[in-house]
Amino acid sequence: MGLPDFANDVSSGAAGTLIGGALTYGAAWAHTQVRKLARRGSDAEQDAMIAVLGDENATQEELTHRLASLIDAHLITYPEASSEFKTFALTGPTTYHQINSGPGTFIGGDNHGGLTINQGGPVA
């Protein structure tokens, strides 16, 4: 059984998103995404996708073609995964930006305003 016509676009889009995400967010992010998206496949199939992402000597076009071919094979075997790959290709990775303003302590963000720490002193 072959893939529907749109499936090649899904495979190429998902491959491009994985490659771009790997460059932006790093190898750990890419590995996690491959494991999540290709979870129906074997570890060897997932490892093959990850190995493509790790090829530093290939051009982006070569990486996209090789990874899209592996995604095509996955979608032929697991057509129910098409919607997940399509969503991933269309939405891409999510980036969160947090800006905090005002007085107080902001954990994991920017501080704009005063911050006083009085260890062992009176409470202000």
Tab-separated table of N, CA, C and O in Angstrom:
chain	number	residue	atom	x	y	z
A	1	MET	N	0.848	-1.180	0.000
A	1	MET	CA	0.000	0.000	0.000
A	1	MET	C	0.891	1.239	0.000
A	1	MET	O	1.808	1.362	0.788
A	2	GLY	N	0.617	2.168	-0.865
A	2	GLY	CA	1.400	3.395	-0.952
A	2	GLY	C	0.810	4.485	-0.077
A	2	GLY	O	-0.243	4.340	0.532
A	3	LEU	N	1.508	5.585	-0.069
A	3	LEU	CA	1.070	6.734	0.708
A	3	LEU	C	0.179	7.631	-0.143
A	3	LEU	O	0.358	7.724	-1.355
A	4	PRO	N	-0.779	8.330	0.484
A	4	PRO	CA	-1.534	9.325	-0.268
A	4	PRO	C	-0.598	10.432	-0.745
A	4	PRO	O	0.501	10.612	-0.211
A	5	ASP	N	-1.033	11.187	-1.743
A	5	ASP	CA	-0.189	12.221	-2.338
A	5	ASP	C	0.346	13.224	-1.319
A	5	ASP	O	1.493	13.640	-1.393
A	6	PHE	N	-0.481	13.620	-0.362
A	6	PHE	CA	-0.058	14.627	0.611
A	6	PHE	C	0.987	14.096	1.588
A	6	PHE	O	1.674	14.876	2.240
A	7	ALA	N	1.120	12.787	1.695
A	7	ALA	CA	2.020	12.205	2.692
A	7	ALA	C	3.474	12.598	2.455
A	7	ALA	O	4.233	12.766	3.408
A	8	ASN	N	3.878	12.759	1.203
A	8	ASN	CA	5.257	13.179	0.936
A	8	ASN	C	5.505	14.581	1.476
A	8	ASN	O	6.589	14.876	1.974
A	9	ASP	N	4.490	15.451	1.362
A	9	ASP	CA	4.609	16.789	1.934
A	9	ASP	C	4.710	16.724	3.453
A	9	ASP	O	5.476	17.462	4.065
A	10	VAL	N	3.939	15.835	4.053
A	10	VAL	CA	3.991	15.660	5.500
A	10	VAL	C	5.367	15.167	5.920
A	10	VAL	O	5.970	15.694	6.862
A	11	SER	N	5.891	14.183	5.218
A	11	SER	CA	7.211	13.637	5.551
A	11	SER	C	8.303	14.685	5.411
A	11	SER	O	9.152	14.839	6.289
A	12	SER	N	8.276	15.426	4.309
A	12	SER	CA	9.283	16.475	4.098
A	12	SER	C	9.140	17.584	5.124
A	12	SER	O	10.137	18.089	5.651
A	13	GLY	N	7.904	17.967	5.422
A	13	GLY	CA	7.670	19.011	6.418
A	13	GLY	C	8.122	18.596	7.804
A	13	GLY	O	8.766	19.363	8.527
A	14	ALA	N	7.796	17.370	8.192
A	14	ALA	CA	8.212	16.873	9.504
A	14	ALA	C	9.732	16.744	9.571
A	14	ALA	O	10.351	17.074	10.591
A	15	ALA	N	10.339	16.292	8.480
A	15	ALA	CA	11.805	16.169	8.447
A	15	ALA	C	12.448	17.539	8.606
A	15	ALA	O	13.382	17.717	9.402
A	16	GLY	N	11.946	18.528	7.874
A	16	GLY	CA	12.485	19.883	7.987
A	16	GLY	C	12.311	20.464	9.369
A	16	GLY	O	13.206	21.139	9.895
A	17	THR	N	11.162	20.197	9.985
A	17	THR	CA	10.913	20.687	11.344
A	17	THR	C	11.853	20.026	12.336
A	17	THR	O	12.384	20.687	13.233
A	18	LEU	N	12.082	18.725	12.189
A	18	LEU	CA	13.023	18.030	13.074
A	18	LEU	C	14.438	18.563	12.909
A	18	LEU	O	15.151	18.780	13.893
A	19	ILE	N	14.846	18.791	11.676
A	19	ILE	CA	16.199	19.292	11.419
A	19	ILE	C	16.354	20.704	11.975
A	19	ILE	O	17.328	21.015	12.661
A	20	GLY	N	15.383	21.557	11.700
A	20	GLY	CA	15.433	22.925	12.227
A	20	GLY	C	15.394	22.955	13.743
A	20	GLY	O	16.128	23.713	14.391
A	21	GLY	N	14.570	22.106	14.322
A	21	GLY	CA	14.496	22.025	15.780
A	21	GLY	C	15.783	21.511	16.392
A	21	GLY	O	16.203	21.971	17.450
A	22	ALA	N	16.422	20.555	15.714
A	22	ALA	CA	17.697	20.033	16.217
A	22	ALA	C	18.753	21.128	16.233
A	22	ALA	O	19.548	21.227	17.168
A	23	LEU	N	18.747	21.971	15.196
A	23	LEU	CA	19.712	23.080	15.147
A	23	LEU	C	19.412	24.127	16.210
A	23	LEU	O	20.317	24.702	16.793
A	24	THR	N	18.142	24.379	16.450
A	24	THR	CA	17.735	25.416	17.400
A	24	THR	C	17.790	24.939	18.845
A	24	THR	O	18.314	25.633	19.716
A	25	TYR	N	17.251	23.750	19.099
A	25	TYR	CA	17.081	23.277	20.471
A	25	TYR	C	18.061	22.186	20.882
A	25	TYR	O	18.110	21.815	22.051
A	26	GLY	N	18.794	21.624	19.937
A	26	GLY	CA	19.804	20.636	20.274
A	26	GLY	C	19.375	19.203	20.042
A	26	GLY	O	18.221	18.895	19.762
A	27	ALA	N	20.350	18.328	20.179
A	27	ALA	CA	20.156	16.910	19.896
A	27	ALA	C	19.164	16.256	20.843
A	27	ALA	O	18.356	15.430	20.421
A	28	ALA	N	19.192	16.623	22.112
A	28	ALA	CA	18.286	15.991	23.080
A	28	ALA	C	16.832	16.256	22.700
A	28	ALA	O	15.981	15.356	22.782
A	29	TRP	N	16.550	17.490	22.278
A	29	TRP	CA	15.185	17.828	21.852
A	29	TRP	C	14.792	16.961	20.660
A	29	TRP	O	13.702	16.394	20.626
A	30	ALA	N	15.671	16.873	19.669
A	30	ALA	CA	15.376	16.107	18.462
A	30	ALA	C	15.160	14.630	18.781
A	30	ALA	O	14.242	13.994	18.253
A	31	HIS	N	15.993	14.083	19.634
A	31	HIS	CA	15.846	12.668	20.009
A	31	HIS	C	14.491	12.429	20.660
A	31	HIS	O	13.816	11.445	20.367
A	32	THR	N	14.104	13.321	21.552
A	32	THR	CA	12.815	13.187	22.243
A	32	THR	C	11.665	13.231	21.243
A	32	THR	O	10.723	12.438	21.334
A	33	GLN	N	11.743	14.152	20.285
A	33	GLN	CA	10.675	14.273	19.286
A	33	GLN	C	10.595	13.028	18.409
A	33	GLN	O	9.495	12.537	18.121
A	34	VAL	N	11.735	12.497	17.990
A	34	VAL	CA	11.738	11.280	17.169
A	34	VAL	C	11.126	10.133	17.960
A	34	VAL	O	10.277	9.398	17.443
A	35	ARG	N	11.539	9.965	19.202
A	35	ARG	CA	11.005	8.862	20.026
A	35	ARG	C	9.491	8.995	20.195
A	35	ARG	O	8.772	8.004	20.171
A	36	LYS	N	9.014	10.226	20.354
A	36	LYS	CA	7.585	10.454	20.548
A	36	LYS	C	6.815	10.215	19.246
A	36	LYS	O	5.805	9.517	19.243
A	37	LEU	N	7.289	10.801	18.153
A	37	LEU	CA	6.569	10.690	16.882
A	37	LEU	C	6.613	9.276	16.301
A	37	LEU	O	5.641	8.807	15.716
A	38	ALA	N	7.741	8.603	16.428
A	38	ALA	CA	7.923	7.275	15.831
A	38	ALA	C	7.797	6.164	16.866
A	38	ALA	O	8.351	5.081	16.686
A	39	ARG	N	7.057	6.416	17.933
A	39	ARG	CA	6.959	5.447	19.034
A	39	ARG	C	6.359	4.105	18.607
A	39	ARG	O	6.595	3.091	19.247
A	40	ARG	N	5.584	4.096	17.538
A	40	ARG	CA	4.999	2.842	17.063
A	40	ARG	C	6.051	1.945	16.414
A	40	ARG	O	5.873	0.749	16.327
A	41	GLY	N	7.123	2.537	15.938
A	41	GLY	CA	8.180	1.792	15.274
A	41	GLY	C	9.145	1.168	16.262
A	41	GLY	O	9.072	1.393	17.471
A	42	SER	N	10.065	0.429	15.740
A	42	SER	CA	11.065	-0.244	16.579
A	42	SER	C	12.129	0.758	17.028
A	42	SER	O	12.261	1.851	16.464
A	43	ASP	N	12.907	0.343	18.013
A	43	ASP	CA	14.039	1.163	18.455
A	43	ASP	C	15.022	1.369	17.310
A	43	ASP	O	15.580	2.459	17.154
A	44	ALA	N	15.219	0.347	16.490
A	44	ALA	CA	16.149	0.452	15.359
A	44	ALA	C	15.662	1.496	14.358
A	44	ALA	O	16.461	2.270	13.815
A	45	GLU	N	14.359	1.535	14.114
A	45	GLU	CA	13.794	2.525	13.201
A	45	GLU	C	13.993	3.938	13.756
A	45	GLU	O	14.400	4.856	13.033
A	46	GLN	N	13.732	4.104	15.044
A	46	GLN	CA	13.931	5.406	15.685
A	46	GLN	C	15.408	5.790	15.675
A	46	GLN	O	15.750	6.948	15.402
A	47	ASP	N	16.273	4.829	15.966
A	47	ASP	CA	17.717	5.095	15.963
A	47	ASP	C	18.204	5.522	14.576
A	47	ASP	O	19.098	6.365	14.456
A	48	ALA	N	17.615	4.940	13.520
A	48	ALA	CA	18.009	5.324	12.156
A	48	ALA	C	17.643	6.785	11.883
A	48	ALA	O	18.429	7.523	11.273
A	49	MET	N	16.462	7.212	12.360
A	49	MET	CA	16.068	8.618	12.192
A	49	MET	C	17.013	9.539	12.968
A	49	MET	O	17.439	10.583	12.464
A	50	ILE	N	17.342	9.142	14.170
A	50	ILE	CA	18.244	9.942	15.007
A	50	ILE	C	19.639	10.012	14.380
A	50	ILE	O	20.290	11.057	14.407
A	51	ALA	N	20.087	8.908	13.802
A	51	ALA	CA	21.411	8.886	13.166
A	51	ALA	C	21.478	9.877	12.003
A	51	ALA	O	22.504	10.536	11.809
A	52	VAL	N	20.390	10.006	11.251
A	52	VAL	CA	20.367	10.981	10.159
A	52	VAL	C	20.565	12.383	10.720
A	52	VAL	O	21.347	13.178	10.191
A	53	LEU	N	19.881	12.687	11.816
A	53	LEU	CA	19.995	14.014	12.423
A	53	LEU	C	21.402	14.292	12.929
A	53	LEU	O	21.806	15.447	13.037
A	54	GLY	N	22.151	13.243	13.229
A	54	GLY	CA	23.497	13.408	13.756
A	54	GLY	C	24.593	13.498	12.706
A	54	GLY	O	25.763	13.656	13.042
A	55	ASP	N	24.229	13.407	11.421
A	55	ASP	CA	25.231	13.457	10.349
A	55	ASP	C	25.640	14.902	10.082
A	55	ASP	O	24.936	15.641	9.399
A	56	GLU	N	26.777	15.289	10.618
A	56	GLU	CA	27.237	16.678	10.501
A	56	GLU	C	27.825	17.006	9.139
A	56	GLU	O	28.056	18.169	8.824
A	57	ASN	N	28.095	15.999	8.314
A	57	ASN	CA	28.719	16.235	7.003
A	57	ASN	C	27.705	16.380	5.875
A	57	ASN	O	28.080	16.722	4.753
A	58	ALA	N	26.431	16.118	6.160
A	58	ALA	CA	25.404	16.181	5.121
A	58	ALA	C	24.837	17.594	5.022
A	58	ALA	O	24.820	18.340	5.998
A	59	THR	N	24.373	17.939	3.829
A	59	THR	CA	23.698	19.223	3.649
A	59	THR	C	22.282	19.116	4.201
A	59	THR	O	21.775	18.006	4.435
A	60	GLN	N	21.634	20.242	4.364
A	60	GLN	CA	20.263	20.234	4.865
A	60	GLN	C	19.347	19.492	3.888
A	60	GLN	O	18.451	18.768	4.306
A	61	GLU	N	19.595	19.647	2.595
A	61	GLU	CA	18.782	18.953	1.593
A	61	GLU	C	18.968	17.436	1.695
A	61	GLU	O	18.004	16.677	1.582
A	62	GLU	N	20.217	17.003	1.891
A	62	GLU	CA	20.478	15.567	2.043
A	62	GLU	C	19.806	15.028	3.301
A	62	GLU	O	19.191	13.957	3.270
A	63	LEU	N	19.919	15.775	4.387
A	63	LEU	CA	19.288	15.338	5.636
A	63	LEU	C	17.779	15.243	5.476
A	63	LEU	O	17.155	14.266	5.908
A	64	THR	N	17.189	16.255	4.848
A	64	THR	CA	15.741	16.263	4.654
A	64	THR	C	15.298	15.081	3.808
A	64	THR	O	14.332	14.387	4.154
A	65	HIS	N	16.005	14.825	2.716
A	65	HIS	CA	15.651	13.705	1.838
A	65	HIS	C	15.763	12.368	2.574
A	65	HIS	O	14.850	11.537	2.499
A	66	ARG	N	16.858	12.163	3.284
A	66	ARG	CA	17.073	10.892	3.993
A	66	ARG	C	16.058	10.706	5.111
A	66	ARG	O	15.501	9.616	5.278
A	67	LEU	N	15.817	11.762	5.874
A	67	LEU	CA	14.874	11.646	6.986
A	67	LEU	C	13.445	11.490	6.474
A	67	LEU	O	12.674	10.689	7.007
A	68	ALA	N	13.092	12.222	5.413
A	68	ALA	CA	11.746	12.097	4.837
A	68	ALA	C	11.505	10.673	4.328
A	68	ALA	O	10.391	10.138	4.467
A	69	SER	N	12.526	10.044	3.760
A	69	SER	CA	12.385	8.661	3.299
A	69	SER	C	12.093	7.714	4.460
A	69	SER	O	11.256	6.805	4.339
A	70	LEU	N	12.762	7.926	5.582
A	70	LEU	CA	12.511	7.091	6.762
A	70	LEU	C	11.121	7.349	7.328
A	70	LEU	O	10.434	6.423	7.773
A	71	ILE	N	10.698	8.610	7.311
A	71	ILE	CA	9.346	8.941	7.796
A	71	ILE	C	8.300	8.329	6.865
A	71	ILE	O	7.286	7.790	7.328
A	72	ASP	N	8.538	8.381	5.540
A	72	ASP	CA	7.630	7.734	4.586
A	72	ASP	C	7.463	6.252	4.917
A	72	ASP	O	6.343	5.738	4.947
A	73	ALA	N	8.570	5.569	5.152
A	73	ALA	CA	8.517	4.144	5.484
A	73	ALA	C	7.718	3.916	6.758
A	73	ALA	O	6.926	2.968	6.856
A	74	HIS	N	7.899	4.802	7.730
A	74	HIS	CA	7.154	4.688	8.991
A	74	HIS	C	5.657	4.871	8.730
A	74	HIS	O	4.829	4.126	9.269
A	75	LEU	N	5.305	5.863	7.909
A	75	LEU	CA	3.890	6.139	7.648
A	75	LEU	C	3.227	5.055	6.803
A	75	LEU	O	2.020	4.834	6.924
A	76	ILE	N	3.994	4.377	5.966
A	76	ILE	CA	3.433	3.241	5.222
A	76	ILE	C	3.063	2.130	6.190
A	76	ILE	O	2.010	1.515	6.089
A	77	THR	N	3.933	1.885	7.159
A	77	THR	CA	3.691	0.829	8.137
A	77	THR	C	2.647	1.239	9.173
A	77	THR	O	1.846	0.417	9.607
A	78	TYR	N	2.658	2.507	9.553
A	78	TYR	CA	1.757	3.015	10.603
A	78	TYR	C	0.995	4.239	10.083
A	78	TYR	O	1.279	5.375	10.473
A	79	PRO	N	0.014	4.045	9.200
A	79	PRO	CA	-0.697	5.186	8.624
A	79	PRO	C	-1.428	6.032	9.673
A	79	PRO	O	-1.659	7.224	9.458
A	80	GLU	N	-1.736	5.441	10.807
A	80	GLU	CA	-2.418	6.206	11.867
A	80	GLU	C	-1.520	7.284	12.462
A	80	GLU	O	-1.992	8.199	13.139
A	81	ALA	N	-0.222	7.218	12.192
A	81	ALA	CA	0.715	8.241	12.689
A	81	ALA	C	0.726	9.498	11.808
A	81	ALA	O	1.318	10.508	12.186
A	82	SER	N	0.065	9.446	10.662
A	82	SER	CA	0.090	10.571	9.719
A	82	SER	C	-0.372	11.873	10.353
A	82	SER	O	0.235	12.921	10.129
A	83	SER	N	-1.448	11.825	11.136
A	83	SER	CA	-1.972	13.070	11.714
A	83	SER	C	-0.980	13.691	12.694
A	83	SER	O	-0.858	14.917	12.757
A	84	GLU	N	-0.248	12.880	13.442
A	84	GLU	CA	0.740	13.413	14.378
A	84	GLU	C	1.903	14.080	13.642
A	84	GLU	O	2.348	15.162	14.024
A	85	PHE	N	2.379	13.417	12.587
A	85	PHE	CA	3.472	13.989	11.801
A	85	PHE	C	3.006	15.258	11.087
A	85	PHE	O	3.747	16.228	10.987
A	86	LYS	N	1.754	15.247	10.602
A	86	LYS	CA	1.211	16.428	9.924
A	86	LYS	C	1.119	17.605	10.890
A	86	LYS	O	1.539	18.719	10.566
A	87	THR	N	0.597	17.359	12.087
A	87	THR	CA	0.495	18.418	13.090
A	87	THR	C	1.871	18.955	13.444
A	87	THR	O	2.079	20.162	13.542
A	88	PHE	N	2.823	18.059	13.616
A	88	PHE	CA	4.186	18.468	13.948
A	88	PHE	C	4.786	19.311	12.823
A	88	PHE	O	5.415	20.337	13.069
A	89	ALA	N	4.558	18.890	11.583
A	89	ALA	CA	5.095	19.629	10.434
A	89	ALA	C	4.476	21.021	10.332
A	89	ALA	O	5.160	21.981	9.982
A	90	LEU	N	3.200	21.138	10.648
A	90	LEU	CA	2.503	22.420	10.512
A	90	LEU	C	2.761	23.372	11.672
A	90	LEU	O	2.835	24.583	11.482
A	91	THR	N	2.884	22.833	12.875
A	91	THR	CA	3.019	23.707	14.046
A	91	THR	C	4.463	23.916	14.464
A	91	THR	O	4.779	24.937	15.072
A	92	GLY	N	5.321	22.958	14.162
A	92	GLY	CA	6.729	23.093	14.534
A	92	GLY	C	6.934	23.069	16.029
A	92	GLY	O	6.004	22.856	16.804
A	93	PRO	N	8.157	23.304	16.435
A	93	PRO	CA	8.450	23.314	17.867
A	93	PRO	C	7.866	24.561	18.521
A	93	PRO	O	7.709	25.599	17.884
A	94	THR	N	7.534	24.437	19.775
A	94	THR	CA	6.976	25.556	20.527
A	94	THR	C	8.085	26.249	21.301
A	94	THR	O	8.887	25.603	21.953
A	95	THR	N	8.114	27.549	21.211
A	95	THR	CA	9.074	28.352	21.954
A	95	THR	C	8.304	29.215	22.939
A	95	THR	O	7.353	29.890	22.550
A	96	TYR	N	8.710	29.181	24.180
A	96	TYR	CA	8.064	29.986	25.199
A	96	TYR	C	8.992	31.119	25.607
A	96	TYR	O	10.173	30.923	25.793
A	97	HIS	N	8.428	32.299	25.735
A	97	HIS	CA	9.170	33.456	26.212
A	97	HIS	C	8.442	33.979	27.443
A	97	HIS	O	7.229	34.148	27.417
A	98	GLN	N	9.194	34.239	28.489
A	98	GLN	CA	8.602	34.737	29.713
A	98	GLN	C	9.298	36.022	30.110
A	98	GLN	O	10.518	36.080	30.174
A	99	ILE	N	8.509	37.061	30.367
A	99	ILE	CA	9.039	38.317	30.873
A	99	ILE	C	8.232	38.672	32.107
A	99	ILE	O	7.002	38.706	32.068
A	100	ASN	N	8.922	38.892	33.189
A	100	ASN	CA	8.278	39.259	34.442
A	100	ASN	C	8.613	40.708	34.760
A	100	ASN	O	9.742	41.141	34.581
A	101	SER	N	7.640	41.437	35.259
A	101	SER	CA	7.914	42.814	35.651
A	101	SER	C	7.183	43.118	36.946
A	101	SER	O	6.206	42.467	37.294
A	102	GLY	N	7.693	44.100	37.657
A	102	GLY	CA	7.106	44.478	38.941
A	102	GLY	C	7.969	44.013	40.082
A	102	GLY	O	8.996	43.374	39.895
A	103	PRO	N	7.582	44.349	41.296
A	103	PRO	CA	8.380	43.935	42.445
A	103	PRO	C	8.185	42.450	42.738
A	103	PRO	O	7.162	41.874	42.405
A	104	GLY	N	9.168	41.854	43.332
A	104	GLY	CA	9.045	40.459	43.738
A	104	GLY	C	10.135	39.600	43.148
A	104	GLY	O	10.995	40.063	42.410
A	105	THR	N	10.084	38.352	43.491
A	105	THR	CA	11.069	37.389	43.022
A	105	THR	C	10.443	36.573	41.906
A	105	THR	O	9.330	36.084	42.038
A	106	PHE	N	11.178	36.448	40.824
A	106	PHE	CA	10.698	35.665	39.687
A	106	PHE	C	11.706	34.559	39.432
A	106	PHE	O	12.839	34.811	39.047
A	107	ILE	N	11.269	33.348	39.654
A	107	ILE	CA	12.154	32.207	39.484
A	107	ILE	C	12.138	31.806	38.016
A	107	ILE	O	11.087	31.614	37.419
A	108	GLY	N	13.317	31.706	37.444
A	108	GLY	CA	13.441	31.287	36.059
A	108	GLY	C	13.067	32.377	35.069
A	108	GLY	O	12.706	32.090	33.951
A	109	GLY	N	13.149	33.621	35.469
A	109	GLY	CA	12.795	34.683	34.549
A	109	GLY	C	13.576	35.942	34.837
A	109	GLY	O	14.523	35.963	35.617
A	110	ASP	N	13.164	37.002	34.197
A	110	ASP	CA	13.814	38.294	34.372
A	110	ASP	C	13.289	38.973	35.631
A	110	ASP	O	12.145	38.807	36.016
A	111	ASN	N	14.135	39.768	36.255
A	111	ASN	CA	13.714	40.589	37.382
A	111	ASN	C	13.771	42.049	36.971
A	111	ASN	O	14.816	42.546	36.572
A	112	HIS	N	12.655	42.720	37.030
A	112	HIS	CA	12.582	44.157	36.797
A	112	HIS	C	11.954	44.743	38.041
A	112	HIS	O	10.776	44.551	38.286
A	113	GLY	N	12.725	45.405	38.846
A	113	GLY	CA	12.221	45.936	40.109
A	113	GLY	C	13.184	45.588	41.212
A	113	GLY	O	14.225	44.971	40.996
A	114	GLY	N	12.840	45.956	42.414
A	114	GLY	CA	13.726	45.739	43.545
A	114	GLY	C	13.675	44.319	44.076
A	114	GLY	O	12.658	43.654	44.015
A	115	LEU	N	14.802	43.887	44.612
A	115	LEU	CA	14.890	42.598	45.250
A	115	LEU	C	15.816	42.754	46.440
A	115	LEU	O	16.979	43.105	46.286
A	116	THR	N	15.276	42.521	47.630
A	116	THR	CA	16.072	42.626	48.832
A	116	THR	C	16.025	41.289	49.559
A	116	THR	O	14.941	40.750	49.800
A	117	ILE	N	17.189	40.784	49.910
A	117	ILE	CA	17.264	39.535	50.665
A	117	ILE	C	17.919	39.844	52.006
A	117	ILE	O	19.057	40.297	52.059
A	118	ASN	N	17.185	39.641	53.077
A	118	ASN	CA	17.676	39.889	54.427
A	118	ASN	C	17.732	38.571	55.198
A	118	ASN	O	16.872	38.279	56.016
A	119	GLN	N	18.733	37.762	54.919
A	119	GLN	CA	18.842	36.504	55.641
A	119	GLN	C	19.138	36.782	57.104
A	119	GLN	O	20.111	37.469	57.440
A	120	GLY	N	18.315	36.269	57.955
A	120	GLY	CA	18.512	36.437	59.399
A	120	GLY	C	18.152	37.825	59.880
A	120	GLY	O	18.260	38.122	61.068
A	121	GLY	N	17.737	38.708	59.021
A	121	GLY	CA	17.395	40.082	59.405
A	121	GLY	C	15.894	40.236	59.565
A	121	GLY	O	15.129	39.282	59.440
A	122	PRO	N	15.463	41.467	59.827
A	122	PRO	CA	14.039	41.710	59.997
A	122	PRO	C	13.310	41.568	58.663
A	122	PRO	O	13.869	41.803	57.595
A	123	VAL	N	12.076	41.189	58.760
A	123	VAL	CA	11.236	41.079	57.564
A	123	VAL	C	10.851	42.473	57.140
A	123	VAL	O	10.412	43.290	57.935
A	124	ALA	N	11.031	42.792	55.891
A	124	ALA	CA	10.726	44.151	55.405
A	124	ALA	C	9.264	44.302	55.131
A	124	ALA	O	8.546	43.446	54.838
